[in-house]
Amino acid sequence: MARKRDSRQTPIVPPGNVAGRALMTVIGIMTFLASLTLGAVTLVSDTASVWESQISREITAQVRPDDGLDMAAALETVRQIALATPGIAGVEVMDDAATGRLLSPWLGEGLDLEDLPVPRLVLIAIDENAPPDFAALRNRLVAAVPQASLDDHRAWVSRLVTMANATVLVGVAILALVMIATILTVVFATRGAMTGNRHIIEVLHFVGARAGFIANEFQGHFLRLGLAGAMVGGSLAVLVFLMMGLWTRSNQATPEADQISALFGSFAIGWTGYVGVAILVATVGGLTALTSRLTVKRQLAAIDMISPVEG
């Protein structure tokens, strides 16, 4: 019995030429940089929103040490006054371990807070829908404990939010520049790869292949190259953010991780960041395919001007 002939068609465009691999590498690098920038902008924007919401969710009471002051009793007094105030959702006195961890980057480990004039903090959660009268609460605290003060964080959080918003604008500008650079790189790299395949275009054209068929073949080939490179670059960028988030979560008890978490949260870019990276990958792949199609059309038009071919 005779063996059946293999009916699979050989691709017209060589799948593994040097120009194609170089193009895929360039696309991967540029997509990686663009995805990192997009993720950073998303991260800073989300963090700014968290900071802004914290204004309406938490305030801090501080008790300064003084001669003859019973710190434990003073903290309890502050806690009771805060709990008795309408609009307060909860009160938590920061214990010695948490205070020591907060100060360890500057004063080192193993602090004995009893021997240091360190102010103690009371974290007060407030009802966002019915916030308390901050001025009245401040007056009651100072009257009961003269060493106490109330900080609603509005001044410094407002400055941080302003700084974060400015950073987002700078990040968006950088993202725009990276995207422009990516587009130009993809265009020129695709054209360079197409130049290496010019002889294939000419042969196909001279033997009578239609322009649409040739353009479709090259468009499909470069679409696969563009998507492969963009997916590698985007995946590496997502992996970077996932690893940073994993490191932050696994080192939550360290001062470094606490400070990073305070600034950037858990390093999770959220679903908007992942969707943005996916859109970026699809855009780069489509741009590569479109550039190859336009380049083929232009080369065929140039060939026809030199030596017109029927069909």
Coordinates of C-alpha atoms in Angstrom, one line a residue:
M1 CA 0.0 0.0 0.0
A2 CA 1.5 3.3 -1.0
R3 CA 2.2 5.9 1.6
K4 CA 0.0 9.0 1.5
R5 CA 1.7 12.1 0.4
D6 CA 2.2 14.7 3.1
S7 CA -0.4 17.4 2.4
R8 CA 1.0 20.0 4.7
Q9 CA 2.2 23.2 2.9
T10 CA 5.6 24.6 3.5
P11 CA 5.4 28.2 4.8
I12 CA 6.4 30.8 2.2
V13 CA 8.2 32.9 4.7
P14 CA 11.2 31.2 6.4
P15 CA 10.1 30.8 10.1
G16 CA 13.5 30.9 11.7
N17 CA 15.7 33.4 9.8
V18 CA 18.1 35.7 11.6
A19 CA 16.1 38.8 10.9
G20 CA 12.9 37.3 12.4
R21 CA 14.7 36.3 15.6
A22 CA 16.3 39.7 15.9
L23 CA 12.9 41.3 15.5
M24 CA 11.3 39.1 18.1
T25 CA 14.1 39.9 20.6
V26 CA 13.7 43.7 20.0
I27 CA 10.0 43.5 20.4
G28 CA 10.3 41.5 23.6
I29 CA 12.7 44.0 25.1
M30 CA 10.6 47.1 24.2
T31 CA 7.4 45.4 25.4
F32 CA 9.1 44.5 28.7
L33 CA 10.1 48.1 29.3
A34 CA 6.7 49.4 28.3
S35 CA 4.9 46.9 30.5
L36 CA 7.2 47.8 33.5
T37 CA 6.3 51.5 33.0
L38 CA 2.6 50.7 32.7
G39 CA 2.7 48.6 35.8
A40 CA 4.6 51.3 37.7
V41 CA 2.1 53.9 36.7
T42 CA -0.8 51.7 37.8
L43 CA 0.9 50.9 41.1
V44 CA 1.6 54.5 42.0
S45 CA -1.9 55.5 40.9
D46 CA -3.5 52.8 43.1
T47 CA -1.3 53.7 46.0
A48 CA -2.2 57.4 45.8
S49 CA -5.9 56.4 45.9
V50 CA -5.2 54.3 49.0
W51 CA -3.4 57.2 50.7
E52 CA -6.2 59.5 49.9
S53 CA -8.8 57.1 51.3
Q54 CA -6.7 56.7 54.5
I55 CA -7.4 60.3 55.3
S56 CA -11.0 59.4 55.9
R57 CA -10.3 56.0 57.6
E58 CA -7.7 56.5 60.4
I59 CA -6.2 59.1 62.6
T60 CA -3.5 58.9 65.3
A61 CA -3.2 60.1 68.9
Q62 CA 0.3 60.5 70.3
V63 CA 1.3 60.6 74.0
R64 CA 4.6 62.1 74.7
P65 CA 6.6 60.8 77.7
D66 CA 7.0 63.1 80.7
D67 CA 8.3 63.1 84.2
G68 CA 5.9 61.3 86.5
L69 CA 3.6 60.3 83.7
D70 CA 2.1 56.8 83.9
M71 CA 2.2 55.9 80.2
A72 CA 0.0 52.9 80.5
A73 CA -2.7 54.9 82.3
A74 CA -2.4 57.8 79.9
L75 CA -2.8 55.4 76.9
E76 CA -5.8 53.8 78.5
T77 CA -7.4 57.2 79.1
V78 CA -6.9 58.2 75.5
R79 CA -8.4 54.9 74.4
Q80 CA -11.5 55.4 76.5
I81 CA -12.0 59.0 75.4
A82 CA -11.7 58.0 71.8
L83 CA -14.1 55.0 72.1
A84 CA -16.7 57.3 73.8
T85 CA -16.6 59.8 70.9
P86 CA -19.3 59.4 68.2
G87 CA -17.9 58.6 64.8
I88 CA -15.1 56.4 66.2
A89 CA -15.1 52.8 64.8
G90 CA -12.3 51.3 66.8
V91 CA -9.2 52.1 68.8
E92 CA -5.9 50.2 69.0
V93 CA -2.9 51.1 71.2
M94 CA 0.4 50.3 69.3
D95 CA 2.3 47.8 71.5
D96 CA 6.0 47.7 72.2
A97 CA 6.8 45.2 69.5
A98 CA 5.1 47.3 66.8
T99 CA 6.7 50.5 68.1
G100 CA 10.1 48.9 68.2
R101 CA 9.8 47.6 64.6
L102 CA 8.8 51.1 63.5
L103 CA 11.9 52.6 65.0
S104 CA 14.4 49.9 64.3
P105 CA 15.6 51.3 60.9
W106 CA 16.9 54.3 62.8
L107 CA 17.7 53.0 66.3
G108 CA 18.4 49.3 65.7
E109 CA 16.9 46.1 67.0
G110 CA 16.3 45.2 70.7
L111 CA 15.0 48.6 71.9
D112 CA 14.0 49.1 75.5
L113 CA 11.2 51.6 75.2
E114 CA 11.1 52.2 78.9
D115 CA 14.6 53.7 78.8
L116 CA 13.9 56.0 75.8
P117 CA 11.7 59.1 75.6
V118 CA 9.7 57.6 72.7
P119 CA 6.1 58.9 72.1
R120 CA 3.5 56.2 72.1
L121 CA 0.8 56.0 69.4
V122 CA -2.9 55.1 69.5
L123 CA -4.5 54.2 66.2
I124 CA -8.1 55.5 65.9
A125 CA -10.3 54.1 63.1
I126 CA -13.1 56.5 62.2
D127 CA -16.5 56.0 60.5
E128 CA -16.2 57.3 57.0
N129 CA -19.9 58.0 56.7
A130 CA -20.2 59.9 60.0
P131 CA -16.7 61.2 61.0
P132 CA -16.2 62.7 64.5
D133 CA -15.6 66.3 65.4
F134 CA -11.8 66.3 65.3
A135 CA -11.5 69.7 67.1
A136 CA -13.7 68.5 70.0
L137 CA -11.9 65.2 70.3
R138 CA -8.5 67.0 70.3
N139 CA -9.7 69.3 73.1
R140 CA -11.0 66.4 75.2
L141 CA -7.8 64.5 74.8
V142 CA -5.5 67.4 75.8
A143 CA -7.7 68.3 78.7
A144 CA -7.5 64.7 80.1
V145 CA -3.9 64.0 79.1
P146 CA -1.8 67.2 78.5
Q147 CA 0.9 65.2 76.9
A148 CA -1.5 63.9 74.2
S149 CA -1.9 65.3 70.7
L150 CA -4.2 64.3 67.8
D151 CA -2.9 64.0 64.2
D152 CA -5.5 63.5 61.5
H153 CA -2.7 63.1 58.8
R154 CA -4.4 65.5 56.5
A155 CA -1.5 67.7 55.8
W156 CA 1.2 65.2 55.1
V157 CA -1.1 62.7 53.3
S158 CA -2.3 65.5 51.1
R159 CA 1.3 66.3 50.2
L160 CA 2.0 62.6 49.5
V161 CA -1.1 62.4 47.3
T162 CA 0.0 65.5 45.4
M163 CA 3.5 64.0 44.9
A164 CA 2.0 60.6 43.9
N165 CA -0.3 62.3 41.3
A166 CA 2.7 64.2 39.9
T167 CA 4.6 60.9 39.7
V168 CA 1.7 59.4 37.8
L169 CA 1.8 62.2 35.3
V170 CA 5.5 61.8 34.9
G171 CA 5.0 58.1 34.5
V172 CA 2.3 58.6 31.9
A173 CA 4.7 60.8 30.0
I174 CA 7.4 58.2 30.2
L175 CA 5.0 55.5 29.1
A176 CA 4.0 57.6 26.1
L177 CA 7.7 58.1 25.2
V178 CA 8.4 54.3 25.7
M179 CA 5.3 53.5 23.5
I180 CA 6.5 55.9 20.8
A181 CA 10.0 54.3 20.9
T182 CA 8.4 50.8 20.8
I183 CA 6.3 51.8 17.8
L184 CA 9.3 53.2 15.9
T185 CA 11.4 50.2 16.9
V186 CA 8.8 47.8 15.7
V187 CA 8.3 49.7 12.4
F188 CA 12.0 49.9 11.6
A189 CA 12.8 46.4 12.8
T190 CA 9.9 44.9 10.8
R191 CA 11.1 46.8 7.7
G192 CA 14.6 45.5 8.2
A193 CA 13.3 42.0 8.5
M194 CA 11.2 42.5 5.4
T195 CA 14.2 43.7 3.5
G196 CA 15.8 40.3 4.1
N197 CA 12.8 38.7 2.5
R198 CA 12.6 41.0 -0.5
H199 CA 13.8 38.3 -2.8
I200 CA 10.9 36.0 -1.7
I201 CA 8.4 38.8 -2.4
E202 CA 9.9 39.4 -5.9
V203 CA 9.9 35.7 -6.8
L204 CA 6.3 35.3 -5.7
H205 CA 5.2 38.4 -7.5
F206 CA 6.9 37.5 -10.8
V207 CA 5.4 34.0 -10.8
G208 CA 1.9 35.5 -10.6
A209 CA 1.0 35.5 -6.9
R210 CA -1.5 38.3 -6.1
A211 CA -0.5 41.1 -3.9
G212 CA -3.2 40.3 -1.3
F213 CA -1.9 36.7 -1.0
I214 CA 1.7 37.8 -0.5
A215 CA 0.7 40.5 2.0
N216 CA -1.4 38.0 4.0
E217 CA 1.4 35.5 4.2
F218 CA 3.9 38.0 5.5
Q219 CA 1.3 39.6 7.8
G220 CA 0.5 36.2 9.4
H221 CA 4.2 35.4 9.8
F222 CA 5.1 38.8 11.4
L223 CA 2.0 38.7 13.6
R224 CA 3.2 35.5 15.1
L225 CA 6.7 37.0 15.6
G226 CA 5.3 40.1 17.1
L227 CA 2.9 38.3 19.5
A228 CA 5.6 35.9 20.6
G229 CA 8.1 38.6 21.4
A230 CA 5.5 40.8 23.0
M231 CA 4.1 38.0 25.1
V232 CA 7.6 37.1 26.4
G233 CA 8.3 40.7 27.3
G234 CA 4.9 41.3 28.9
S235 CA 5.2 38.0 30.8
L236 CA 8.6 38.9 32.2
A237 CA 7.3 42.3 33.4
V238 CA 4.3 40.6 35.1
L239 CA 6.8 38.1 36.7
V240 CA 8.8 41.0 38.1
F241 CA 5.8 42.4 39.8
L242 CA 4.7 39.0 41.1
M243 CA 8.1 38.3 42.5
M244 CA 8.2 41.8 44.2
G245 CA 4.8 41.2 45.7
L246 CA 5.8 37.7 46.9
W247 CA 9.0 39.2 48.5
T248 CA 7.0 41.9 50.2
R249 CA 4.5 39.4 51.6
S250 CA 7.1 37.0 52.8
N251 CA 9.1 39.8 54.6
Q252 CA 6.2 41.7 56.2
A253 CA 7.9 41.6 59.6
T254 CA 11.0 43.5 58.4
P255 CA 11.4 47.3 58.5
E256 CA 12.3 47.4 54.8
A257 CA 9.2 45.5 53.7
D258 CA 7.0 47.6 56.1
Q259 CA 8.3 50.8 54.4
I260 CA 7.9 49.4 50.9
S261 CA 4.3 48.3 51.8
A262 CA 3.6 51.8 53.2
L263 CA 4.7 53.4 49.9
F264 CA 3.5 50.9 47.3
G265 CA 1.2 48.4 49.1
S266 CA 1.7 44.8 48.3
F267 CA 3.2 45.5 44.8
A268 CA 0.1 44.1 43.2
I269 CA -0.8 46.0 40.0
G270 CA -4.4 44.7 40.1
W271 CA -6.5 43.5 37.2
T272 CA -6.3 46.9 35.5
G273 CA -2.5 46.5 35.3
Y274 CA -2.8 42.9 33.9
V275 CA -5.4 44.0 31.4
G276 CA -3.2 46.9 30.4
V277 CA -0.3 44.6 29.7
A278 CA -2.5 42.2 27.7
I279 CA -3.7 45.2 25.6
L280 CA -0.1 46.3 25.1
V281 CA 0.9 42.8 23.9
A282 CA -2.0 42.7 21.4
T283 CA -1.2 46.2 20.2
V284 CA 2.5 45.4 19.6
G285 CA 1.6 42.2 17.8
G286 CA -1.0 44.0 15.6
L287 CA 1.4 46.8 14.9
T288 CA 4.0 44.4 13.7
A289 CA 1.6 42.7 11.4
L290 CA 0.2 46.0 10.0
T291 CA 3.8 47.3 9.4
S292 CA 4.7 44.1 7.5
R293 CA 1.6 44.3 5.3
L294 CA 2.2 48.0 4.5
T295 CA 5.8 47.3 3.7
V296 CA 4.9 44.4 1.4
K297 CA 2.4 46.6 -0.4
R298 CA 5.0 49.3 -0.8
Q299 CA 7.7 46.9 -2.1
L300 CA 5.2 45.4 -4.6
A301 CA 4.3 48.8 -5.8
A302 CA 8.0 49.6 -6.3
I303 CA 8.5 46.4 -8.2
D304 CA 5.5 47.2 -10.5
M305 CA 6.9 50.6 -11.2
I306 CA 10.2 49.1 -12.4
S307 CA 8.8 46.0 -14.2
P308 CA 5.0 45.8 -14.3
V309 CA 3.6 42.3 -14.0
E310 CA 0.1 41.3 -15.1
G311 CA -2.3 39.9 -12.5

